[in-house]
CSV table of C-alpha atoms in Angstrom, one decimal:
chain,number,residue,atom,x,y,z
A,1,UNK,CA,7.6,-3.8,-8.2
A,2,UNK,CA,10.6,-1.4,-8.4
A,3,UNK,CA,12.3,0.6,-6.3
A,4,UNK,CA,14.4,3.6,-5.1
A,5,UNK,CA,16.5,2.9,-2.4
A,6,UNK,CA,18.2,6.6,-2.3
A,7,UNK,CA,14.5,8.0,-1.9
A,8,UNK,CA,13.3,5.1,1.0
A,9,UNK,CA,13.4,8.6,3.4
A,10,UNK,CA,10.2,9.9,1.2
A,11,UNK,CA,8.2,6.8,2.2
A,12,UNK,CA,6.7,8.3,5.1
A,13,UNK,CA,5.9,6.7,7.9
A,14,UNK,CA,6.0,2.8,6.8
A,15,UNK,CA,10.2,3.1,7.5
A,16,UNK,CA,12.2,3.5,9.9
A,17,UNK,CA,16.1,4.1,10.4
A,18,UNK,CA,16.6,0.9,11.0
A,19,UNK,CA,16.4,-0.1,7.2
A,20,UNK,CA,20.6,-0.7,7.2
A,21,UNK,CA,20.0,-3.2,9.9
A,22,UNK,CA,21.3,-6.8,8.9
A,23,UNK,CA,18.2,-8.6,10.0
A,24,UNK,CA,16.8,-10.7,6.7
A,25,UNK,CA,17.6,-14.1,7.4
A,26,UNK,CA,20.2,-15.8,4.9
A,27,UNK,CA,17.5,-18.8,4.9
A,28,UNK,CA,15.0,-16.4,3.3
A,29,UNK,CA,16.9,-14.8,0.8
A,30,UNK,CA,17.4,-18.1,-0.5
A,31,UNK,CA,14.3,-18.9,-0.7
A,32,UNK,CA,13.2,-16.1,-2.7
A,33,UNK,CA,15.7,-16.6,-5.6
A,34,UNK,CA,14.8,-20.5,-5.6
A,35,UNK,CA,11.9,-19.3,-8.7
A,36,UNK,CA,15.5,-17.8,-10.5
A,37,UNK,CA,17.9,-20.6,-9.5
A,38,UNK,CA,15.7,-23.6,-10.8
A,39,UNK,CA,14.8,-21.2,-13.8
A,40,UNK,CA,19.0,-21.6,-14.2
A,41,UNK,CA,19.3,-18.0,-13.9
A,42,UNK,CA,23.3,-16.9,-12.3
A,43,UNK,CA,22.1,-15.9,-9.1
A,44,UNK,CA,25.7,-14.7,-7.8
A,45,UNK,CA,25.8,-12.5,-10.7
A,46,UNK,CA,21.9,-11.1,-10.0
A,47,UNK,CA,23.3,-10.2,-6.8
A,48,UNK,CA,26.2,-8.9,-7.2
A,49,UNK,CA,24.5,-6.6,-9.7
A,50,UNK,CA,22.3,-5.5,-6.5
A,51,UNK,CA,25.2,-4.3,-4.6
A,52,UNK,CA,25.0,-7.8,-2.4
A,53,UNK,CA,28.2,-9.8,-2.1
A,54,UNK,CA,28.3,-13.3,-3.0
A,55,UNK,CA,29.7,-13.8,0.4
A,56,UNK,CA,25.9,-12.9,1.7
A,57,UNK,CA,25.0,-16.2,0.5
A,58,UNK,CA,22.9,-18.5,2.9
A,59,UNK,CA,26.2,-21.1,2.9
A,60,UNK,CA,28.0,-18.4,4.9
A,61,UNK,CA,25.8,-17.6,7.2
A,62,UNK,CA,25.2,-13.9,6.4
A,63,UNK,CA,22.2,-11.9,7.0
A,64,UNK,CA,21.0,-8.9,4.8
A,65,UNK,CA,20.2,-5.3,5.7
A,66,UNK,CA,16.9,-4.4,4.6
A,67,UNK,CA,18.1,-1.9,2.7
A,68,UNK,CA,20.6,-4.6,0.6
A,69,UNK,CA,17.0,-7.0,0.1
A,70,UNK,CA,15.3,-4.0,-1.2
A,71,UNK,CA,18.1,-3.6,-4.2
A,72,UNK,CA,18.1,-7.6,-5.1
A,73,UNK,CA,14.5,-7.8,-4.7
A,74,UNK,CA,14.5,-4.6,-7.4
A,75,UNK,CA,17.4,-6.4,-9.2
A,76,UNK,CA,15.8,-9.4,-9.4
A,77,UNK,CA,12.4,-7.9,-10.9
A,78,UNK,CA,14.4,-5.9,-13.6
A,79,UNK,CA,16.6,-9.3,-14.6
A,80,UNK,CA,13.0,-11.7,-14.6
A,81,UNK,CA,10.5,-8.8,-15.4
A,82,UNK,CA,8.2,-10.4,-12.9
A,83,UNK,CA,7.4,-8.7,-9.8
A,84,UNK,CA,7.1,-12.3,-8.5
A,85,UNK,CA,11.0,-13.5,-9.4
A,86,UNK,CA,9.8,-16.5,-11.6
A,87,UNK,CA,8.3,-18.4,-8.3
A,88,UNK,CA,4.8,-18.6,-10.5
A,89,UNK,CA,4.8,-20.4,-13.8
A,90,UNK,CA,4.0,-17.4,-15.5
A,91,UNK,CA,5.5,-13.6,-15.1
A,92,UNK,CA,3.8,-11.1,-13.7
A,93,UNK,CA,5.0,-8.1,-15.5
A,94,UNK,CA,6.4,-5.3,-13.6
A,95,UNK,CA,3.5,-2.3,-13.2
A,96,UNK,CA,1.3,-5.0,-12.0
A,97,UNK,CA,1.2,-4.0,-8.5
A,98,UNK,CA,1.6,-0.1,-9.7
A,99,UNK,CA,-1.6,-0.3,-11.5
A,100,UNK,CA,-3.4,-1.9,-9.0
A,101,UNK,CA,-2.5,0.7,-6.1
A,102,UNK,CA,-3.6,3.1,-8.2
A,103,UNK,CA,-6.9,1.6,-8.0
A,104,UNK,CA,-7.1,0.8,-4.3
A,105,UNK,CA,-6.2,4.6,-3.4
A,106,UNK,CA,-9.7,5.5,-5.1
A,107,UNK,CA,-11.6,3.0,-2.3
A,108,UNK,CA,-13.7,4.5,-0.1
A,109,UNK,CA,-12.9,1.6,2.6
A,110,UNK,CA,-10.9,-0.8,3.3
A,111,UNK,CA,-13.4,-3.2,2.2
A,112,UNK,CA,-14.0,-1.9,-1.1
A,113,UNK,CA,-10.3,-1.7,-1.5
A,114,UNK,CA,-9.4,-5.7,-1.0
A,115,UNK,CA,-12.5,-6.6,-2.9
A,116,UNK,CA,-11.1,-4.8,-6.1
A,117,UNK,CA,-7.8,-6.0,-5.0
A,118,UNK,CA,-8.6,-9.6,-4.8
A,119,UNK,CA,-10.1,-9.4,-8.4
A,120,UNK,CA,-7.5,-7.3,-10.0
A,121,UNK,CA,-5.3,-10.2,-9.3
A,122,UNK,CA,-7.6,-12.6,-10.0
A,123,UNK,CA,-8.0,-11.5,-13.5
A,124,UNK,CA,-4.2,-10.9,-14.4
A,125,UNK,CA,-2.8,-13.9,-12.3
A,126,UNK,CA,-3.5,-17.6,-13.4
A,127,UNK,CA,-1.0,-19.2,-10.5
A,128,UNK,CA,-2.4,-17.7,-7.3
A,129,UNK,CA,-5.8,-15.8,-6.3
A,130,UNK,CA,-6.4,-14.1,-2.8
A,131,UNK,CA,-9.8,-14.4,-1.2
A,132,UNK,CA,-11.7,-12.5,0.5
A,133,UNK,CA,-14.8,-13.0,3.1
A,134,UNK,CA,-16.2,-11.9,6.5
A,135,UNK,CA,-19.1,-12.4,9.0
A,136,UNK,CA,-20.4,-10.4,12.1
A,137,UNK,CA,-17.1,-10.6,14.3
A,138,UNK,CA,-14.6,-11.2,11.6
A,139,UNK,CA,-12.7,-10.6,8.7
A,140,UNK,CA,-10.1,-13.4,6.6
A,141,UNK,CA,-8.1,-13.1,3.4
A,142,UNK,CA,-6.6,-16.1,2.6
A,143,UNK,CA,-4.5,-17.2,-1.1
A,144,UNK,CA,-5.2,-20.3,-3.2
A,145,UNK,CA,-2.4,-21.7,-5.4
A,146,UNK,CA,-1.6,-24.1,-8.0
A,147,UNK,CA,2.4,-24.3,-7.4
A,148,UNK,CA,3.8,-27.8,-6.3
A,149,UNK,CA,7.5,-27.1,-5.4
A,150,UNK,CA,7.3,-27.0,-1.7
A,151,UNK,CA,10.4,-24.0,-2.2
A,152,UNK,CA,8.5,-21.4,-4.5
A,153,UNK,CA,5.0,-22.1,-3.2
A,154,UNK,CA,5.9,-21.3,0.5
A,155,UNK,CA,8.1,-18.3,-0.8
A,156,UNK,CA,4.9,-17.1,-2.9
A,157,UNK,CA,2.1,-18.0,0.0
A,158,UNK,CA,4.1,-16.0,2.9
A,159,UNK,CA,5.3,-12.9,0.4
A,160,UNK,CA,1.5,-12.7,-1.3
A,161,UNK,CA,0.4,-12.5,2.9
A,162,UNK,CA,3.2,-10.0,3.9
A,163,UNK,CA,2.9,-7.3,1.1
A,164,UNK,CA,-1.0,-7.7,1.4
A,165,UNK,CA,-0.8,-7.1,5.3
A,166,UNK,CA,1.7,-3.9,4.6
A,167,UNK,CA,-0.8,-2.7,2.1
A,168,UNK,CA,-3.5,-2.9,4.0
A,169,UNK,CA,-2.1,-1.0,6.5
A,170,UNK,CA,-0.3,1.1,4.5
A,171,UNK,CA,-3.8,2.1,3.0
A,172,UNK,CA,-5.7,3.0,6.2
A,173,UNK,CA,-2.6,5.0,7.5
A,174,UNK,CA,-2.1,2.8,10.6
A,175,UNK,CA,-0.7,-0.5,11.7
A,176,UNK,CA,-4.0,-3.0,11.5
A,177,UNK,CA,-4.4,-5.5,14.5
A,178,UNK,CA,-4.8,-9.2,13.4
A,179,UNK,CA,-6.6,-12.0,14.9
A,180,UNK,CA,-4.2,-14.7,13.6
A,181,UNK,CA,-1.7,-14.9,11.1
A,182,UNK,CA,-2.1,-18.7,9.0
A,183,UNK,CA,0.2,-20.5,6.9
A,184,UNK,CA,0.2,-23.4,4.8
A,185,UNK,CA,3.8,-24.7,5.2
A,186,UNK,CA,5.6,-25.9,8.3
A,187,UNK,CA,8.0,-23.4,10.6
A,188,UNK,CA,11.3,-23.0,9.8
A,189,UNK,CA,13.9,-21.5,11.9
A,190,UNK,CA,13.7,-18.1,10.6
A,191,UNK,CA,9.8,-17.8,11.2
A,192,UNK,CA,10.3,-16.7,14.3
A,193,UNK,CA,11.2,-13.3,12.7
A,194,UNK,CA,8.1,-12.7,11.2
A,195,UNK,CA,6.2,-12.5,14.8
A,196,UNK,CA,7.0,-8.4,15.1
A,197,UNK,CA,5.8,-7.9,11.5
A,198,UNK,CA,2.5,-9.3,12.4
A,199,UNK,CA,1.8,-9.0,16.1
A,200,UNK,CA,0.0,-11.8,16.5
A,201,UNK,CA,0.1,-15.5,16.4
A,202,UNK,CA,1.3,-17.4,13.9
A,203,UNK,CA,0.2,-21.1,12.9
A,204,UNK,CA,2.0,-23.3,10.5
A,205,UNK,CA,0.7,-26.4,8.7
A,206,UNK,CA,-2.4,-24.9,8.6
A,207,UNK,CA,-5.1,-25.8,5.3
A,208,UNK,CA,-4.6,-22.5,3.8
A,209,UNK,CA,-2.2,-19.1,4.7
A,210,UNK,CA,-4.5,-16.7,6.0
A,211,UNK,CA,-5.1,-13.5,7.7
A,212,UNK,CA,-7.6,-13.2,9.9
A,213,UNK,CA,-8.6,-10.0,12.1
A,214,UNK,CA,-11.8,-7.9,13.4
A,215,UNK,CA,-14.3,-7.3,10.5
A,216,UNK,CA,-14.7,-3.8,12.1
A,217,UNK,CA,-11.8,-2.4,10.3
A,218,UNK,CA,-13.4,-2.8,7.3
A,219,UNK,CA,-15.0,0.3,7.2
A,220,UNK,CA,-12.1,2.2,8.0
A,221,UNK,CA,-11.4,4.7,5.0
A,222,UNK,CA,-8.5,4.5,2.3
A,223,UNK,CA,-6.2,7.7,2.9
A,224,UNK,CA,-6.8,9.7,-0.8
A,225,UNK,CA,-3.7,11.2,-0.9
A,226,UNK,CA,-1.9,11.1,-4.2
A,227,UNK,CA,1.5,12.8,-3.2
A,228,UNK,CA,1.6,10.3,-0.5
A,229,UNK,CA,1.1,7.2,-3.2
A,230,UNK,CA,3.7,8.6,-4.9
A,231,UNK,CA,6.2,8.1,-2.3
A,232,UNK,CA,5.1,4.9,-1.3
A,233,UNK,CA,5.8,3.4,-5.3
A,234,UNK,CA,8.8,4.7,-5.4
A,235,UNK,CA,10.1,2.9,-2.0
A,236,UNK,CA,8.1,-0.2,-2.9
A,237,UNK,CA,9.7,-3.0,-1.8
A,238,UNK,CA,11.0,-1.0,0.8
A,239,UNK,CA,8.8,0.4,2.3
A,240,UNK,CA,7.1,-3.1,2.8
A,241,UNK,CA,9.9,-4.9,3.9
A,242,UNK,CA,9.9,-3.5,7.2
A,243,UNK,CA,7.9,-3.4,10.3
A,244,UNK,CA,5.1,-0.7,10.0
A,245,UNK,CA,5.5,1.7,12.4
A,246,UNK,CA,3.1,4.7,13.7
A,247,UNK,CA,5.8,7.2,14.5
A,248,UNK,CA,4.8,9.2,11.4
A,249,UNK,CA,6.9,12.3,10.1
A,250,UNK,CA,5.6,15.4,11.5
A,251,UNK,CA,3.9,17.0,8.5
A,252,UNK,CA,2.5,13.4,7.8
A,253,UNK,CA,0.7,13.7,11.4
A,254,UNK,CA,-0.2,16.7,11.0
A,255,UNK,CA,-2.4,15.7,7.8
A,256,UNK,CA,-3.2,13.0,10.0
A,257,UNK,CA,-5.4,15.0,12.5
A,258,UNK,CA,-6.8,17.4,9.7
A,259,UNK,CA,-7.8,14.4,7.9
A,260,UNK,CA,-9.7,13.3,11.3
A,261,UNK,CA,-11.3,16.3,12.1
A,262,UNK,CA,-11.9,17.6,8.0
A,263,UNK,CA,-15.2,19.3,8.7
A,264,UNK,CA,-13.7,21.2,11.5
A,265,UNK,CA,-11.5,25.0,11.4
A,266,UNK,CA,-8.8,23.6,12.8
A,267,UNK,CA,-6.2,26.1,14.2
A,268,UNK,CA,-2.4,25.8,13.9
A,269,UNK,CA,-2.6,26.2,17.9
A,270,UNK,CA,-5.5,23.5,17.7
A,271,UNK,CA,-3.2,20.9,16.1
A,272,UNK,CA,-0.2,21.8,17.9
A,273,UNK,CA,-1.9,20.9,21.3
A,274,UNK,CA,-3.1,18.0,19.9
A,275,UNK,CA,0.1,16.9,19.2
A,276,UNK,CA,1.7,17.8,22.6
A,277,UNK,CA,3.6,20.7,20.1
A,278,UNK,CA,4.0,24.5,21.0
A,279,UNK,CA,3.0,26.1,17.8
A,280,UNK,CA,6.0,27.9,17.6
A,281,UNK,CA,7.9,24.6,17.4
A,282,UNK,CA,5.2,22.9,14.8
A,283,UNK,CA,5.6,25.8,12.5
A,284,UNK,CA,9.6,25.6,12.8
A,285,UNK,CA,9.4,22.0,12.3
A,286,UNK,CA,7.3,21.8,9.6
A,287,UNK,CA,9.5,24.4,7.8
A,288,UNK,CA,12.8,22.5,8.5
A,289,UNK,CA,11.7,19.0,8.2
A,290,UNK,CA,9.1,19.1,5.2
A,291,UNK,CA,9.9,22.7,4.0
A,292,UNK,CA,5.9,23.4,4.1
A,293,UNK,CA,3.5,25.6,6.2
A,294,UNK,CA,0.2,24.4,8.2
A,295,UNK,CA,-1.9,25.9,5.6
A,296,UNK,CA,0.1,24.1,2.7
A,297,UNK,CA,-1.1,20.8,4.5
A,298,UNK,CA,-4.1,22.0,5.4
A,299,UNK,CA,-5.4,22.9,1.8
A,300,UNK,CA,-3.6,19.7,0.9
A,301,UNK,CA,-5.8,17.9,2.6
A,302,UNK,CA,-8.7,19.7,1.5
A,303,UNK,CA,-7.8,19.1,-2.2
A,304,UNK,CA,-7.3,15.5,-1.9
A,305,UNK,CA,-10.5,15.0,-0.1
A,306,UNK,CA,-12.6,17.4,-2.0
A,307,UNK,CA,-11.8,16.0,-5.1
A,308,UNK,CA,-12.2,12.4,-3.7
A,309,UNK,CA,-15.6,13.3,-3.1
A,310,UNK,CA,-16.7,15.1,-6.2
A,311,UNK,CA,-15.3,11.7,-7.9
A,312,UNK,CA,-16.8,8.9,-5.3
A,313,UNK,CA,-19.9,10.6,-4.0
A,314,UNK,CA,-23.4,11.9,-4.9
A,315,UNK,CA,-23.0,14.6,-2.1
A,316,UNK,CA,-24.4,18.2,-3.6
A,317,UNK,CA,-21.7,20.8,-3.6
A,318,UNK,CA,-23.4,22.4,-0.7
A,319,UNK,CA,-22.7,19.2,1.4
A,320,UNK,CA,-18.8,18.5,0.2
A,321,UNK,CA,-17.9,22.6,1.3
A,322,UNK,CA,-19.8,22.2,4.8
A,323,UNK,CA,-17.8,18.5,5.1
A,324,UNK,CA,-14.9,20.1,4.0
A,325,UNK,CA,-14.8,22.9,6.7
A,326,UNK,CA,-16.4,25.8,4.7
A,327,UNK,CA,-18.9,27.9,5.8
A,328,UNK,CA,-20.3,29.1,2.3
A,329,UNK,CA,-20.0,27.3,-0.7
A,330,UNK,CA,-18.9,30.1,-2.7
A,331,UNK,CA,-15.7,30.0,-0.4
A,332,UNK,CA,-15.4,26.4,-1.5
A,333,UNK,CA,-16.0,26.9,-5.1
A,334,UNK,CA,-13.0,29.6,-4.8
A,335,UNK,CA,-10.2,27.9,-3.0
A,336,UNK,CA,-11.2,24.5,-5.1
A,337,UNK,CA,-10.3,27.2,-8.1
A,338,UNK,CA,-7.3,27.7,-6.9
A,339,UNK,CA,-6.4,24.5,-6.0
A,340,UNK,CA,-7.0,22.6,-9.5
A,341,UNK,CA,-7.9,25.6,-12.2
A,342,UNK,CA,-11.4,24.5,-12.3
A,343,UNK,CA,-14.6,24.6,-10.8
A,344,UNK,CA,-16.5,21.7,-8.4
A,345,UNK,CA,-19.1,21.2,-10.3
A,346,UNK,CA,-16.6,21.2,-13.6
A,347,UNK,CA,-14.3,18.5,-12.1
A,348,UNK,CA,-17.0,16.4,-11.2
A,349,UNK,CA,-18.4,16.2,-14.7
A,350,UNK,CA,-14.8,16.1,-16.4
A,351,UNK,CA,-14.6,13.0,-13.8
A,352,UNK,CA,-18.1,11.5,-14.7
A,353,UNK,CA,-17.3,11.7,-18.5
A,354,UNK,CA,-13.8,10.1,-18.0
A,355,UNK,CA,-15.8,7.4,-15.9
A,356,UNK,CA,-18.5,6.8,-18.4
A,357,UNK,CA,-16.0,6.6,-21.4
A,358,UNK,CA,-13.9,3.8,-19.7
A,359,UNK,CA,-17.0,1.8,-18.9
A,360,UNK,CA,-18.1,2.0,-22.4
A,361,UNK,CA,-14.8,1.0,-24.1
A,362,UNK,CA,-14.7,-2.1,-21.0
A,363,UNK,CA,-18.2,-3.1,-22.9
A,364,UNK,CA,-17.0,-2.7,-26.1
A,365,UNK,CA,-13.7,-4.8,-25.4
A,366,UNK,CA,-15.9,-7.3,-23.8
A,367,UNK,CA,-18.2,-7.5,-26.5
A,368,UNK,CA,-15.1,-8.2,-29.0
A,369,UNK,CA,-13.5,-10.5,-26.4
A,370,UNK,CA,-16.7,-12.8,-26.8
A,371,UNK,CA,-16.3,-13.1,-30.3
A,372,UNK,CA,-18.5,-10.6,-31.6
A,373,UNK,CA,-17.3,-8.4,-34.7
């Protein structure tokens, strides 16, 4: 995972302005170079490379600002080129955790998108594997490891159930309520500080670390925003690192309510009121903070949906216009033009083609993989 601390502002709504805060435990910084330090790999230097004095060391007591975790956590995936910081017996190359967001932001639900996630990993990771199940009432994702130092394997089991909580919620658009938050190892002084990250109880010295919340939120839908999965790669670990929060920036809220109500014609005054706005002060806004207009977002939002369900669904055209808030579909068919350079019903085959082809070379390398020639 890499990042870009100068661009942690484009993240959206994950961060807050809190990120130059010194709040990250000394304690847990030296716990997640323990993977480098047994590897004998010159920690000092790693971080001094990040911008972090020695002096931040856990022996003097010093915490970390987000901001300054970020960089080593960055540093530290550039000097071990493993987005787990040699904590596994085996690297996970950097673009792991890329890749596989590129696939979760094509889910249609939340549940589709930690199924594929769970086996992504589980097919490119040999140390750990995340599970997933659920029932009537409720839903659990829990990891399974083979690592024996008590050091690396409480550092992987608690960072595998943070960044998996922060992308879930980071994938829905919302801060996710849990049930109970479980992990394997015992409580440490510092795990206290993990109680506003999760907002809910936490157990140690439990069989397995787990998350557990209401299966109900399984069908919420995966935001298909590409702009906005962008931003969030580019301020991973970042944008992770901190608390989620649901003060959104204003054009990001804005897409927010058109997203809710797609299949409606949706006003500037309409949204404005709905966000407690005069929509002389929404347009200003919009224009000063995000340098945009309503209708920018609003055929944004179009777009990205549109095209999510010419890809996902077996909707006819007819359908994805009237869903999408046009009366005709030849007004559809127009602005969908304008949007991409190509017609619906050309994208969609353009995407079934592209669909078809990588399912057939998956068979073929399968075929080869099993020793055929």
């Amino acid at each position: 995972m890499t990042v870009h601390p100068s661009r942690a502002s484009d993240a959206g709504p994950e961060l807050s302005a809190d990120v130059a805060r010194a709040v990250i435990d000394p304690g847990y910084v030296d716990l997640i170079m323990s993977g480098m330090r047994q590897a004998g790999v010159d920690t000092v230097s790693v971080m001094r490379r990040a911008g972090v004095e020695p002096g931040s060391t856990p022996i003097q007591g010093a915490r970390l600002s987000q901001r300054q975790f970020a960089q080593l956590i960055a540093m530290m995936t550039r000097v071990s080129r493993d987005e787990f910081w040699m904590l596994c017996d085996r690297p996970i190359k950097p673009g792991t955790f890329r890749t596989m967001c590129r696939l979760l932001v094509r889910c249609s639900t939340l549940r589709e998108a930690l199924r594929t996630g769970c086996h992504f990993y589980h097919l490119v990771v040999d140390d750990f594997a995340v599970r997933f199940a659920e029932d009537d009432r409720e839903g659990s994702l829990w990891v399974t490891d083979r690592i024996h130092d008590p050091d690396r394997r409480r550092m992987v089991n608690g960072a595998i159930i943070f960044f998996v909580y922060g992308l879930m919620c980071w994938l829905v658009g919302r801060r996710l309520p849990l049930h109970t938050v479980h992990y394997v190892f015992p409580e440490q002084p510092y795990s206290s500080e993990l109680e506003p990250v999760y907002k809910a109880p936490l157990l140690f010295s439990q069989p397995r670390s787990e998350l557990r919340f209401d299966s109900a939120i399984l069908d919420m839908p995966i935001m298909p925003d590409e702009e906005r999965l962008l931003r969030f790669l580019a301020s991973v670990p970042s944008v992770l690192l901190v608390r989620y929060r649901d003060e959104n920036s204003l054009a990001e809220r804005v897409r927010s309510v058109l997203r809710r109500n797609i299949g409606k014609q949706l006003t500037l005054e309409n949204v404005a009121g709905m966000l407690a706005l005069s929509p002389q002060t929404l347009r200003r806004r919009l224009h000063e903070q995000d340098n945009c207009t309503f209708q920018d977002l609003k055929d944004r939002v179009r777009r990205e949906v549109g095209m999510h369900l010419l890809e996902k669904s077996r909707l006819p055209l007819e359908e994805i216009a009237i869903s999408l808030g046009f009366s005709e579909l030849s007004t559809f068919h127009r602005a969908f033009r304008r949007w991409t350079g190509t017609a619906p019903g050309e994208f969609r085959q353009a995407a079934r083609r592209t669909l078809e082809q990588a399912r057939q070379k998956d068979a073929a390398n399968d075929f080869v993989g099993q020793g055929h020639t």
